Tab-separated table of C-alpha atoms and ligand atoms in Angstrom:
chain	number	residue	atom	x	y	z
A	1	MET	CA	107.265	60.652	96.841
A	2	LEU	CA	105.495	59.845	99.745
A	3	SER	CA	104.163	62.346	102.436
A	4	THR	CA	106.670	63.719	104.508
A	5	PRO	CA	107.312	62.148	108.130
A	6	ILE	CA	105.421	64.099	110.649
A	7	ASN	CA	108.794	65.146	112.670
A	8	ILE	CA	109.418	67.298	109.700
A	9	HIS	CA	107.929	70.366	109.334
A	10	LEU	CA	105.648	71.398	106.103
A	11	PRO	CA	107.251	74.628	103.993
A	12	ARG	CA	105.100	77.338	104.596
A	13	HIS	CA	104.720	77.905	101.056
A	14	PRO	CA	103.026	75.761	98.407
A	15	HIS	CA	105.149	73.261	96.689
A	16	LEU	CA	104.251	70.598	93.966
A	17	VAL	CA	106.443	67.326	92.908
A	18	THR	CA	104.076	65.866	90.860
A	19	SER	CA	100.941	66.587	88.478
A	20	LEU	CA	98.000	66.857	90.249
A	21	PRO	CA	96.184	64.743	91.224
A	22	GLY	CA	99.175	62.496	91.669
A	23	PRO	CA	99.277	58.641	91.668
A	24	ARG	CA	98.400	58.029	94.826
A	25	ALA	CA	95.903	60.518	94.770
A	26	GLN	CA	94.269	59.207	91.525
A	27	ALA	CA	94.083	55.697	93.486
A	28	ILE	CA	92.028	56.973	96.683
A	29	ILE	CA	89.746	59.000	94.434
A	30	GLU	CA	89.091	55.495	92.362
A	31	ARG	CA	88.039	53.565	95.845
A	32	ASP	CA	85.977	56.604	97.165
A	33	ARG	CA	83.987	56.910	93.970
A	34	ALA	CA	83.543	53.203	94.491
A	35	VAL	CA	82.368	53.395	97.876
A	36	THR	CA	81.295	56.944	99.258
A	37	SER	CA	78.177	59.183	98.465
A	38	PRO	CA	78.014	60.544	95.368
A	39	SER	CA	76.295	64.223	97.086
A	40	TYR	CA	79.295	65.157	98.623
A	41	THR	CA	80.858	67.900	96.584
A	42	ARG	CA	84.326	67.727	96.016
A	43	ASP	CA	85.169	70.858	94.042
A	44	TYR	CA	89.200	69.163	93.025
A	45	PRO	CA	91.034	66.186	93.559
A	46	LEU	CA	92.583	67.258	96.770
A	47	VAL	CA	93.443	63.895	98.712
A	48	VAL	CA	94.870	65.403	102.387
A	49	ALA	CA	97.751	63.102	103.893
A	50	ARG	CA	98.326	66.061	106.496
A	51	GLY	CA	98.103	69.451	107.779
A	52	GLU	CA	100.224	72.237	109.708
A	53	GLY	CA	99.183	75.839	110.316
A	54	CYS	CA	97.857	77.267	106.814
A	55	MET	CA	99.475	74.849	104.957
A	56	ILE	CA	98.246	70.893	103.741
A	57	GLU	CA	100.278	68.082	102.186
A	58	ASP	CA	98.485	65.507	100.291
A	59	VAL	CA	99.262	61.712	99.983
A	60	ASP	CA	101.446	62.587	97.131
A	61	GLY	CA	103.879	64.710	99.173
A	62	ASN	CA	102.691	68.011	97.016
A	63	VAL	CA	102.316	70.964	99.682
A	64	PHE	CA	99.122	73.387	99.042
A	65	LEU	CA	98.466	77.162	100.588
A	66	ASP	CA	94.950	76.386	102.213
A	67	MET	CA	92.576	79.200	102.159
A	68	THR	CA	89.574	77.044	103.376
A	69	ALA	CA	90.391	75.884	106.619
A	70	GLY	CA	88.170	72.716	106.000
A	71	ILE	CA	85.251	74.940	105.302
A	72	ALA	CA	85.808	77.627	107.907
A	73	VAL	CA	86.583	75.311	110.650
A	74	THR	CA	90.710	74.804	111.661
A	75	ASN	CA	90.766	78.158	112.828
A	76	THR	CA	93.932	77.842	115.076
A	77	GLY	CA	95.457	76.205	112.409
A	78	HIS	CA	95.781	72.477	111.259
A	79	ALA	CA	97.055	70.331	114.214
A	80	HIS	CA	98.208	73.454	116.578
A	81	PRO	CA	100.472	71.673	118.653
A	82	GLU	CA	98.745	72.936	122.247
A	83	VAL	CA	95.632	71.703	120.646
A	84	VAL	CA	96.735	68.351	119.512
A	85	ALA	CA	98.660	68.198	123.015
A	86	ALA	CA	95.140	68.590	124.800
A	87	ILE	CA	93.387	65.728	122.833
A	88	GLN	CA	96.220	63.602	123.522
A	89	THR	CA	96.204	63.958	127.357
A	90	GLN	CA	92.516	64.245	127.794
A	91	SER	CA	92.092	60.593	124.935
A	92	ALA	CA	94.425	58.661	127.414
A	93	ARG	CA	92.055	59.514	130.317
A	94	LEU	CA	88.822	59.282	129.341
A	95	LEU	CA	86.763	59.248	125.367
A	96	HIS	CA	83.208	59.529	126.453
A	97	MET	CA	80.849	58.909	129.132
A	98	SER	CA	77.983	61.424	127.786
A	99	GLY	CA	77.498	64.540	128.899
A	100	THR	CA	73.674	64.101	128.962
A	101	ASP	CA	73.840	61.700	131.536
A	102	PHE	CA	76.783	62.151	133.763
A	103	TYR	CA	79.242	64.781	134.574
A	104	TYR	CA	82.472	65.554	133.616
A	105	GLU	CA	84.564	68.736	133.897
A	106	PRO	CA	85.876	69.888	130.473
A	107	MET	CA	82.430	70.029	129.140
A	108	VAL	CA	81.620	71.850	132.382
A	109	GLU	CA	85.039	74.351	131.985
A	110	LEU	CA	84.170	75.206	128.290
A	111	ALA	CA	80.439	75.765	129.144
A	112	GLU	CA	81.827	78.208	131.636
A	113	LYS	CA	84.267	79.775	129.261
A	114	LEU	CA	81.394	80.219	126.435
A	115	ALA	CA	78.941	81.861	129.106
A	116	ALA	CA	81.845	84.159	130.106
A	117	ARG	CA	82.193	85.253	126.525
A	118	ALA	CA	78.643	85.123	125.341
A	119	PRO	CA	77.170	88.764	124.503
A	120	PHE	CA	74.040	88.370	126.303
A	121	PRO	CA	73.602	90.780	129.593
A	122	GLN	CA	74.042	88.263	132.274
A	123	GLY	CA	75.910	84.839	131.201
A	124	ALA	CA	74.346	82.138	129.236
A	125	LYS	CA	73.660	78.770	129.301
A	126	ILE	CA	74.777	76.224	126.739
A	127	PHE	CA	73.775	73.006	125.272
A	128	PHE	CA	76.891	71.267	123.252
A	129	THR	CA	76.070	69.365	120.013
A	130	ASN	CA	78.128	67.402	117.273
A	131	SER	CA	77.871	69.847	114.431
A	132	GLY	CA	75.958	73.133	113.378
A	133	ALA	CA	73.279	71.775	112.030
A	134	GLU	CA	72.505	70.380	115.519
A	135	SER	CA	72.847	73.600	116.817
A	136	ASN	CA	70.016	75.031	115.270
A	137	GLU	CA	67.747	72.179	115.370
A	138	GLY	CA	68.384	72.524	119.058
A	139	ALA	CA	67.739	75.936	118.971
A	140	ILE	CA	64.412	76.312	116.752
A	141	LYS	CA	63.603	73.625	119.610
A	142	LEU	CA	64.375	75.387	122.282
A	143	ALA	CA	62.736	78.996	120.634
A	144	ARG	CA	59.549	77.231	119.943
A	145	TYR	CA	59.348	75.244	123.364
A	146	TYR	CA	59.787	78.813	125.699
A	147	THR	CA	57.477	80.912	123.497
A	148	LYS	CA	54.867	78.322	122.706
A	149	ARG	CA	54.730	79.788	119.443
A	150	SER	CA	55.480	78.023	116.137
A	151	ALA	CA	56.503	80.284	113.427
A	152	ILE	CA	60.015	80.794	112.204
A	153	VAL	CA	61.341	83.571	110.080
A	154	ALA	CA	64.800	83.253	108.006
A	155	CYS	CA	66.726	84.903	105.356
A	156	LEU	CA	67.173	83.791	101.283
A	157	GLY	CA	70.135	82.638	100.670
A	158	ALA	CA	70.641	81.080	104.526
A	159	PHE	CA	72.913	78.141	104.837
A	160	HIS	CA	71.424	76.500	108.536
A	161	GLY	CA	72.416	72.939	107.818
A	162	ARG	CA	71.010	69.618	106.138
A	163	THR	CA	68.724	67.927	108.642
A	164	TYR	CA	64.960	68.203	108.281
A	165	GLY	CA	64.620	71.271	110.891
A	166	ALA	CA	67.719	73.235	109.794
A	167	MET	CA	66.695	72.267	106.128
A	168	SER	CA	63.811	73.742	106.133
A	169	LEU	CA	65.268	77.477	107.421
A	170	THR	CA	68.521	76.675	104.075
A	171	ALA	CA	67.666	78.582	101.158
A	172	SER	CA	70.721	78.650	99.745
A	173	LYS	CA	71.095	76.065	96.756
A	174	VAL	CA	67.727	74.662	95.648
A	175	VAL	CA	69.553	71.234	94.962
A	176	GLN	CA	69.741	71.184	99.133
A	177	ARG	CA	66.057	70.630	99.299
A	178	ALA	CA	64.646	69.323	95.666
A	179	SER	CA	62.799	66.137	96.235
A	180	PHE	CA	63.187	66.061	100.361
A	181	GLY	CA	60.005	67.565	100.796
A	182	PRO	CA	58.105	67.841	103.114
A	183	LEU	CA	59.568	69.905	105.205
A	184	VAL	CA	58.912	71.730	108.722
A	185	PRO	CA	56.280	73.907	108.361
A	186	GLY	CA	56.217	77.483	109.396
A	187	VAL	CA	58.970	78.648	108.112
A	188	THR	CA	58.684	82.041	106.588
A	189	HIS	CA	62.168	83.129	104.226
A	190	ILE	CA	62.553	87.377	103.780
A	191	PRO	CA	65.677	88.447	101.906
A	192	TYR	CA	68.825	89.020	103.630
A	193	GLY	CA	70.389	91.706	104.584
A	194	THR	CA	68.558	94.534	103.904
A	195	HIS	CA	65.814	97.400	105.327
A	196	ALA	CA	63.560	97.039	102.710
A	197	SER	CA	63.451	93.320	103.783
A	198	LEU	CA	62.842	93.881	106.684
A	199	ASP	CA	60.395	97.162	105.812
A	200	TYR	CA	58.405	93.726	103.942
A	201	LEU	CA	58.135	91.706	106.644
A	202	GLU	CA	56.908	94.248	108.799
A	203	LYS	CA	54.360	95.846	106.591
A	204	GLN	CA	53.331	93.609	104.313
A	205	LEU	CA	53.796	89.783	106.251
A	206	PHE	CA	53.059	91.079	109.917
A	207	ASN	CA	50.182	92.498	108.255
A	208	THR	CA	48.876	90.019	106.123
A	209	THR	CA	50.061	85.915	106.218
A	210	LEU	CA	52.283	85.920	109.020
A	211	PRO	CA	50.738	87.332	112.896
A	212	PRO	CA	54.426	88.228	114.740
A	213	GLN	CA	52.248	87.314	117.832
A	214	GLU	CA	52.836	83.222	116.269
A	215	VAL	CA	56.545	84.062	115.264
A	216	ALA	CA	59.080	81.768	117.984
A	217	ALA	CA	62.299	83.155	116.050
A	218	ILE	CA	63.986	85.081	113.748
A	219	VAL	CA	67.139	83.049	112.747
A	220	VAL	CA	69.585	84.968	110.769
A	221	GLU	CA	73.119	84.723	109.978
A	222	ALA	CA	75.811	87.465	111.093
A	223	ILE	CA	77.747	87.186	107.903
A	224	GLN	CA	75.941	85.398	105.551
A	225	GLY	CA	78.463	82.146	104.366
A	226	GLU	CA	77.129	80.068	101.831
A	227	GLY	CA	74.712	82.110	100.454
A	228	GLY	CA	78.307	84.257	99.558
A	229	TYR	CA	79.669	86.118	102.178
A	230	ILE	CA	77.368	88.795	101.971
A	231	VAL	CA	77.797	91.677	104.908
A	232	PRO	CA	74.193	93.266	106.139
A	233	GLU	CA	73.526	96.986	105.436
A	234	ASP	CA	74.069	99.043	108.674
A	235	GLY	CA	71.403	98.604	110.783
A	236	PHE	CA	69.857	95.578	109.860
A	237	LEU	CA	70.737	93.648	112.792
A	238	GLN	CA	70.293	96.348	115.154
A	239	ARG	CA	66.220	96.756	113.501
A	240	ILE	CA	66.166	92.628	113.719
A	241	ARG	CA	66.442	92.869	117.728
A	242	GLN	CA	63.878	95.664	117.782
A	243	ILE	CA	61.475	93.778	115.853
A	244	CYS	CA	61.876	90.987	118.186
A	245	ASP	CA	61.678	92.934	121.047
A	246	ARG	CA	58.349	94.639	120.228
A	247	TYR	CA	56.659	91.386	119.224
A	248	GLY	CA	57.872	88.930	121.983
A	249	ILE	CA	60.013	86.841	118.998
A	250	LEU	CA	63.880	85.582	119.814
A	251	MET	CA	66.814	86.548	117.847
A	252	ILE	CA	69.035	83.391	117.335
A	253	VAL	CA	72.150	84.466	115.690
A	254	ASP	CA	73.835	81.304	113.502
A	255	GLU	CA	77.804	81.755	114.228
A	256	VAL	CA	78.426	78.081	112.915
A	257	GLN	CA	80.829	79.821	109.986
A	258	SER	CA	81.252	83.490	110.999
A	259	GLY	CA	81.749	82.401	114.583
A	260	MET	CA	84.719	81.837	117.093
A	261	GLY	CA	87.254	84.538	115.687
A	262	ARG	CA	86.971	84.438	112.397
A	263	THR	CA	85.872	88.379	111.992
A	264	GLY	CA	88.284	89.035	114.462
A	265	ARG	CA	85.683	89.011	117.540
A	266	LEU	CA	84.543	86.039	118.902
A	267	PHE	CA	81.273	86.451	117.204
A	268	ALA	CA	80.620	88.330	114.414
A	269	ILE	CA	77.572	89.545	116.275
A	270	GLU	CA	80.105	91.835	118.392
A	271	HIS	CA	80.889	93.655	115.186
A	272	TRP	CA	77.470	95.639	115.706
A	273	GLY	CA	76.950	95.556	119.144
A	274	VAL	CA	73.544	93.546	119.244
A	275	MET	CA	72.850	91.291	121.872
A	276	PRO	CA	70.602	88.412	120.685
A	277	ASP	CA	68.867	85.406	122.527
A	278	MET	CA	70.556	82.857	121.183
A	279	ILE	CA	73.831	82.066	119.368
A	280	THR	CA	74.460	78.997	117.450
A	281	THR	CA	77.998	77.765	116.831
A	282	ALA	CA	80.199	74.765	115.980
A	283	LYS	CA	82.638	74.735	112.816
A	284	GLY	CA	85.555	76.812	114.688
A	285	ILE	CA	84.780	75.826	117.997
A	286	ALA	CA	87.482	72.620	118.975
A	287	SER	CA	89.901	73.359	115.782
A	288	GLY	CA	88.262	70.296	113.526
A	289	LEU	CA	86.644	68.094	116.043
A	290	PRO	CA	82.805	67.749	115.989
A	291	LEU	CA	81.352	69.680	118.571
A	292	GLY	CA	78.892	72.813	118.141
A	293	ALA	CA	76.964	74.367	120.711
A	294	ILE	CA	74.076	76.522	121.921
A	295	LEU	CA	74.183	79.319	123.846
A	296	ALA	CA	71.152	81.120	125.229
A	297	LYS	CA	70.209	83.453	127.829
A	298	PRO	CA	69.652	81.633	131.010
A	299	GLU	CA	66.327	82.490	131.305
A	300	LEU	CA	65.238	80.941	128.117
A	301	MET	CA	66.495	77.124	128.492
A	302	THR	CA	63.443	76.141	130.782
A	303	TRP	CA	63.234	72.775	129.373
A	304	PRO	CA	62.815	69.900	131.591
A	305	PRO	CA	65.306	66.973	131.768
A	306	GLY	CA	64.543	64.853	128.653
A	307	ALA	CA	63.506	67.419	126.536
A	308	HIS	CA	66.396	67.511	124.284
A	309	ALA	CA	69.853	65.865	125.045
A	310	THR	CA	72.615	64.030	122.629
A	311	THR	CA	75.082	60.879	123.306
A	312	PHE	CA	78.054	62.417	121.975
A	313	GLY	CA	77.865	66.201	121.971
A	314	GLY	CA	80.500	67.962	124.774
A	315	ASN	CA	82.075	64.783	123.819
A	316	PRO	CA	85.469	65.442	126.780
A	317	VAL	CA	87.702	65.310	123.695
A	318	ALA	CA	85.831	67.598	121.669
A	319	CYS	CA	85.459	70.280	124.495
A	320	VAL	CA	89.586	70.095	125.647
A	321	ALA	CA	90.172	71.026	122.600
A	322	GLY	CA	87.435	73.931	122.584
A	323	ILE	CA	88.880	74.503	125.770
A	324	THR	CA	92.615	75.170	124.152
A	325	THR	CA	91.180	76.510	120.904
A	326	MET	CA	89.131	79.456	122.841
A	327	ARG	CA	92.548	80.048	124.983
A	328	LEU	CA	94.214	80.761	121.377
A	329	LEU	CA	91.656	82.725	120.018
A	330	GLU	CA	91.855	85.262	122.798
A	331	ASN	CA	96.027	84.688	123.220
A	332	GLY	CA	96.295	86.500	119.328
A	333	LEU	CA	94.522	84.412	117.066
A	334	MET	CA	91.416	87.004	116.716
A	335	ALA	CA	93.823	89.558	116.617
A	336	ASN	CA	95.765	88.339	113.670
A	337	ALA	CA	92.543	87.576	111.746
A	338	SER	CA	91.585	91.333	112.108
A	339	SER	CA	95.104	92.700	111.042
A	340	MET	CA	95.851	89.421	108.179
A	341	GLY	CA	92.179	90.144	106.802
A	342	GLU	CA	92.948	94.338	106.851
A	343	LEU	CA	95.676	93.048	104.673
A	344	LEU	CA	94.127	90.589	102.676
A	345	GLN	CA	90.962	93.172	101.499
A	346	ALA	CA	94.171	95.759	100.604
A	347	GLY	CA	95.584	93.335	98.211
A	348	LEU	CA	92.269	92.105	96.752
A	349	GLN	CA	91.530	95.544	96.340
A	350	ASN	CA	94.706	96.191	94.217
A	351	LEU	CA	93.744	93.491	92.132
A	352	HIS	CA	90.131	94.513	91.398
A	353	GLN	CA	91.471	97.829	90.401
A	354	ARG	CA	94.049	95.390	87.954
A	355	PHE	CA	91.402	93.016	87.112
A	356	PRO	CA	87.868	94.383	87.126
A	357	VAL	CA	86.293	90.842	86.828
A	358	MET	CA	87.349	90.895	90.563
A	359	SER	CA	84.458	92.454	92.581
A	360	SER	CA	85.835	94.811	95.616
A	361	PRO	CA	86.434	92.323	98.717
A	362	ARG	CA	83.684	92.152	101.020
A	363	GLY	CA	83.694	90.714	104.988
A	364	LYS	CA	85.113	90.743	108.141
A	365	GLY	CA	88.415	89.722	109.078
A	366	LEU	CA	88.909	86.490	107.490
A	367	MET	CA	85.904	85.578	106.384
A	368	VAL	CA	86.213	87.514	103.193
A	369	ALA	CA	84.725	87.012	99.697
A	370	VAL	CA	85.457	88.606	96.101
A	371	ASP	CA	82.559	87.725	93.187
A	372	LEU	CA	84.034	87.195	89.755
A	373	ILE	CA	81.681	89.024	86.997
A	374	ASP	CA	82.074	88.744	83.045
A	375	ILE	CA	82.509	91.904	80.495
A	376	ALA	CA	78.440	92.584	80.824
A	377	GLY	CA	78.904	93.001	84.454
A	378	ASN	CA	77.114	89.704	85.478
A	379	LEU	CA	78.236	87.162	88.057
A	380	ASP	CA	80.215	84.753	86.529
A	381	HIS	CA	80.282	81.302	87.939
A	382	LYS	CA	82.362	79.793	85.346
A	383	LEU	CA	85.144	81.577	86.084
A	384	ARG	CA	84.980	81.632	89.565
A	385	ASP	CA	84.969	77.873	89.209
A	386	ARG	CA	87.945	78.263	86.322
A	387	ILE	CA	90.235	80.337	89.575
A	388	ILE	CA	89.566	77.834	91.422
A	389	GLN	CA	91.034	74.812	89.508
A	390	GLN	CA	93.998	76.807	88.132
A	391	ALA	CA	94.633	77.827	92.187
A	392	PHE	CA	94.560	74.530	92.747
A	393	LEU	CA	97.060	73.427	89.974
A	394	ARG	CA	99.031	76.543	91.380
A	395	GLY	CA	99.194	75.323	94.930
A	396	LEU	CA	96.409	77.244	96.469
A	397	LEU	CA	93.056	76.130	97.969
A	398	LEU	CA	90.372	77.804	97.351
A	399	LEU	CA	85.980	77.657	97.932
A	400	GLY	CA	83.542	79.109	96.036
A	401	CYS	CA	80.457	80.354	97.743
A	402	GLY	CA	77.183	82.349	97.099
A	403	LYS	CA	76.618	82.622	92.949
A	404	ALA	CA	79.876	83.456	91.834
A	405	ALA	CA	82.232	83.973	95.060
A	406	ILE	CA	85.765	82.729	95.966
A	407	ARG	CA	85.934	82.811	99.559
A	408	PHE	CA	88.997	83.302	101.827
A	409	CYS	CA	88.189	81.800	105.098
A	410	PRO	CA	92.175	80.569	105.855
A	411	PRO	CA	93.081	79.169	109.829
A	412	LEU	CA	93.686	82.397	111.582
A	413	VAL	CA	97.287	81.599	111.977
A	414	ILE	CA	98.022	82.556	108.329
A	415	ASP	CA	100.844	85.228	108.184
A	416	SER	CA	101.791	88.137	105.956
A	417	ASN	CA	103.874	86.426	103.563
A	418	GLN	CA	101.350	83.516	103.199
A	419	ILE	CA	98.961	86.344	101.840
A	420	GLN	CA	101.148	87.766	99.626
A	421	ILE	CA	102.106	84.250	98.122
A	422	ALA	CA	98.099	83.820	97.523
A	423	LEU	CA	97.572	87.496	96.175
A	424	GLN	CA	100.231	86.637	93.704
A	425	ILE	CA	98.849	83.065	92.606
A	426	LEU	CA	95.526	84.973	92.022
A	427	SER	CA	97.184	87.473	90.128
A	428	GLU	CA	99.359	85.204	87.812
A	429	ILE	CA	95.597	83.489	86.607
A	430	LEU	CA	93.803	86.556	86.487
A	431	LEU	CA	97.087	87.588	84.222
A	432	GLU	CA	96.728	84.156	82.470
A	433	SER	CA	92.836	84.557	82.014
A	434	ARG	CA	93.029	87.817	80.665
A	435	ALA	CA	95.524	86.641	77.761
B	529	LIG	N1	75.203	77.320	109.992
B	529	LIG	C1	76.514	77.707	108.854
B	529	LIG	C2	76.323	79.266	108.756
B	529	LIG	C3	76.737	77.248	108.421
B	529	LIG	O1	77.772	77.852	107.429
B	529	LIG	C4	76.927	75.820	108.195
B	529	LIG	C5	77.791	74.634	107.384
B	529	LIG	O2	78.406	75.364	106.524
B	529	LIG	C6	75.945	74.902	109.215
B	529	LIG	C7	74.892	76.228	109.678
B	529	LIG	C8	75.811	73.507	109.202
B	529	LIG	O3	77.154	73.017	109.957
B	529	LIG	P1	77.583	71.522	109.785
B	529	LIG	O4	77.947	71.436	108.350
B	529	LIG	O5	78.487	71.764	110.901
B	529	LIG	O6	75.662	71.165	110.048
């Protein structure tokens, strides 16, 4: 069967019409194998033809419920009609001119909107990029430029991207670094999320190997993403702010995954009332078009013309998608992320009580995860991987993170019925794996 014509809506629940992968999917995967890099990590053989809201249709006409949002990107849902209309209108008018060398209004307008919402005392200045990695590259360059210091502190378990600067901060999986060295020097990693870690930084590192007056920035995820959707201990982020203030260090919060409404606030750091010096973002900012941004307190953006630039970053089509995304987030989607997140966590808590192999849920809004645990109480990544495979075969799209976690990061348009469907599928799989 072919995929559904574009003028017909997809069902709002999974609907499988072939065995998986179907024949068209199989043929495309074979072609893919011959010509694309083996470094891509495809957990299951999903070949996507179309997306609508929370639903994905594959090339054989199978319909899946998407709890991944293309790795936390399509926050307004797949192909939101208002985002699509904005893209269509803008692309007929101007596809590209380069915001590095020229001016155009969509870039200014999106910067104004981000500056107005940045959790800084007095507005923000924005540098647009093409990705999360590029946002983090730029942020550490700006931190070094502004402070005239070189050392950077990052966290174990962090994921900040795969280009050299960002990769040097990343400390999530060894495969992401192995054989790529030497990396950018001057990066020190501390454990994520605990007061013990900050004690170690202040009492050990700052008194032995790492003079605090040489540290340009502490880079930290508000909620650790790829590392396992880890919510930090109360006071952790506040204390980083205090340490930064004490030693003149900049606090850079990576909101590439946790930002743009995913946790029910525009930026997850707002849950803790902490004002960082810079925020990096990407993923959800333009509902699926490649765009990222560095938000910095205005007084930090002291670098002169030519010090940092990019051909594509802030592309006009991506910017109108971003402007529309921000409007949709403010007009209901962030509120939906909060209420659907609560429903999801309550349902997962219920599953945890019935199936102790699954931990209690953690997270905020629609950035939620559970761990899978074996009978001895150890993290069980094989069980996690099996559950993700089984979910796919039942029409539910999930992704892993951390050592043995399943992450739930659906489009923020998800409704309560779809949450119940996801929970029902999980419960059937857990029941079967117990038998
Ligand atoms: N920072 C965080 C917290 C991320 O989760 C990611 C990607 O998953 C990145 C940075 C890198 O973003 P990109 O893949 O767009 O370079």
